Amino acid sequence: MPQLERLWNEFKDKGLHIFHVESQGTSEDDLKKFCRAKGMTFPQVMGQGSFSGYEGGSGIPYAFVIGADGKVIWQGREGYHAVITEEMAKVRFPGLGKGSVAKGLEKAAATFAQKNYGKAMADAQKKLEAEKGKSSADAAVVADAEHIIARATAVGERLQKKAENAKAEREYAIAMATYKILEDGFKGQPFGDNAATALDAMKADKEISKEVKALQQLDAMLAQLEKAAADEKKKNLKAFAEKFKGLKAAEKADQMAANL
Amino acid sequence: MRRLGATVLSAAFLFAAPVLMAQADLKGKDAPDFKVGSTINEAQALSLDECRGDVVLIKYWGVN
């Protein structure tokens, strides 16, 4: 599994999607614990129902790789790493949901791929309006411009939801990092402006600063204890939880100690 | 001995055949549609449509 985690970290922002389907009926809680313990951060799907048509048949592990052209390029048990690494070079616009766009929209698509969503939306909107102003609009240009706008909007909505959920769960570091991505990616757009306001408010909040500092201290402590024995880790985590009682970092430390 | 070998082979085929038939042979074909409800660990896309132009790995596995 460390190999797959490495593959994920290398390509997750470059157009790789992983759907890891646990097929032994493991409960969601147990799967979460397993992922935490093994440091697996790629998406885990429960059950097989969502993937009818992709029957593994002769047991697990079994995998399918879909290429940038939408065709299945590999299936089997082991050996997908090299196939994926090679195929990644063919991804032109990561995350756009389209491998090619109509003429005149390549720049907007490339801007999207660089995570400059606000500019991609503005460029696509400009092209869309120009095209619609013509006596015979090119349907492909209209469709692809609308696709870029819709896709960027979906990214904004997803990131906004992620930031809000993280904030509600007191995962402030994640919330702030996500608001920053929104602010940078949607400059001059409502998503970006709202994120900037939310981020400023979080920075000014003393309670949040306290929580963030405690989480940073926990991370630093965990890094120091990386090679320590489980008993030593447990002792330190419990002491940390006591010292920072009531904060999210203490809850996390408690949970980690219980999992050891 | 030859007869025993043939019987073993036939039995192996009988058992193996349904397994092979159940396994989708998709290589070179258009990827079948899929949709995911939700995931543990965030996914940037939840359907084949959203993954168009990108590379997708679907892997069945088990914790045990």
mmCIF file of N, CA and C in Angstrom, chain A residues 118 121 156 160 179 182-183 186-198:
data_model
loop_
_atom_site.group_PDB
_atom_site.id
_atom_site.type_symbol
_atom_site.label_atom_id
_atom_site.label_comp_id
_atom_site.label_asym_id
_atom_site.label_seq_id
_atom_site.Cartn_x
_atom_site.Cartn_y
_atom_site.Cartn_z
ATOM 1 N N GLY A 118 -10.888 31.114 -11.470
ATOM 2 C CA GLY A 118 -11.587 32.369 -11.714
ATOM 3 C C GLY A 118 -11.285 32.907 -13.104
ATOM 4 N N MET A 121 -12.838 30.753 -15.804
ATOM 5 C CA MET A 121 -14.273 31.048 -15.927
ATOM 6 C C MET A 121 -14.483 32.332 -16.736
ATOM 7 N N GLY A 156 -15.364 25.294 -7.117
ATOM 8 C CA GLY A 156 -15.573 26.314 -6.090
ATOM 9 C C GLY A 156 -16.535 25.836 -5.018
ATOM 10 N N GLN A 160 -15.561 25.170 -1.168
ATOM 11 C CA GLN A 160 -16.263 25.956 -0.150
ATOM 12 C C GLN A 160 -16.897 25.034 0.893
ATOM 13 N N TYR A 179 -9.577 27.594 2.294
ATOM 14 C CA TYR A 179 -9.996 28.967 1.969
ATOM 15 C C TYR A 179 -8.911 29.679 1.157
ATOM 16 N N LEU A 182 -9.112 28.624 -2.389
ATOM 17 C CA LEU A 182 -10.259 29.319 -3.005
ATOM 18 C C LEU A 182 -9.908 30.776 -3.308
ATOM 19 N N GLU A 183 -9.276 31.438 -2.338
ATOM 20 C CA GLU A 183 -8.911 32.857 -2.516
ATOM 21 C C GLU A 183 -7.973 33.012 -3.717
ATOM 22 N N PHE A 186 -9.798 31.804 -7.218
ATOM 23 C CA PHE A 186 -10.979 32.536 -7.704
ATOM 24 C C PHE A 186 -10.861 34.031 -7.453
ATOM 25 N N LYS A 187 -9.697 34.585 -7.720
ATOM 26 C CA LYS A 187 -9.480 36.032 -7.518
ATOM 27 C C LYS A 187 -10.500 36.829 -8.337
ATOM 28 N N GLY A 188 -11.154 37.806 -7.663
ATOM 29 C CA GLY A 188 -12.107 38.649 -8.372
ATOM 30 C C GLY A 188 -13.458 37.992 -8.604
ATOM 31 N N GLN A 189 -13.663 36.792 -8.059
ATOM 32 C CA GLN A 189 -14.940 36.082 -8.191
ATOM 33 C C GLN A 189 -15.545 35.930 -6.789
ATOM 34 N N PRO A 190 -16.870 35.778 -6.691
ATOM 35 C CA PRO A 190 -17.495 35.641 -5.364
ATOM 36 C C PRO A 190 -16.854 34.539 -4.495
ATOM 37 N N PHE A 191 -16.510 33.390 -5.098
ATOM 38 C CA PHE A 191 -15.874 32.311 -4.308
ATOM 39 C C PHE A 191 -14.598 32.819 -3.631
ATOM 40 N N GLY A 192 -13.785 33.554 -4.401
ATOM 41 C CA GLY A 192 -12.513 34.053 -3.894
ATOM 42 C C GLY A 192 -12.706 35.137 -2.847
ATOM 43 N N ASP A 193 -13.634 36.063 -3.126
ATOM 44 C CA ASP A 193 -13.885 37.161 -2.187
ATOM 45 C C ASP A 193 -14.422 36.627 -0.855
ATOM 46 N N ASN A 194 -15.379 35.710 -0.942
ATOM 47 C CA ASN A 194 -15.956 35.136 0.286
ATOM 48 C C ASN A 194 -14.901 34.378 1.082
ATOM 49 N N ALA A 195 -14.036 33.658 0.370
ATOM 50 C CA ALA A 195 -12.987 32.889 1.050
ATOM 51 C C ALA A 195 -12.014 33.827 1.757
ATOM 52 N N ALA A 196 -11.669 34.950 1.088
ATOM 53 C CA ALA A 196 -10.732 35.915 1.692
ATOM 54 C C ALA A 196 -11.318 36.484 2.985
ATOM 55 N N THR A 197 -12.611 36.800 2.949
ATOM 56 C CA THR A 197 -13.289 37.344 4.138
ATOM 57 C C THR A 197 -13.281 36.295 5.263
ATOM 58 N N ALA A 198 -13.614 35.052 4.905
ATOM 59 C CA ALA A 198 -13.663 33.974 5.911
ATOM 60 C C ALA A 198 -12.274 33.733 6.507
#
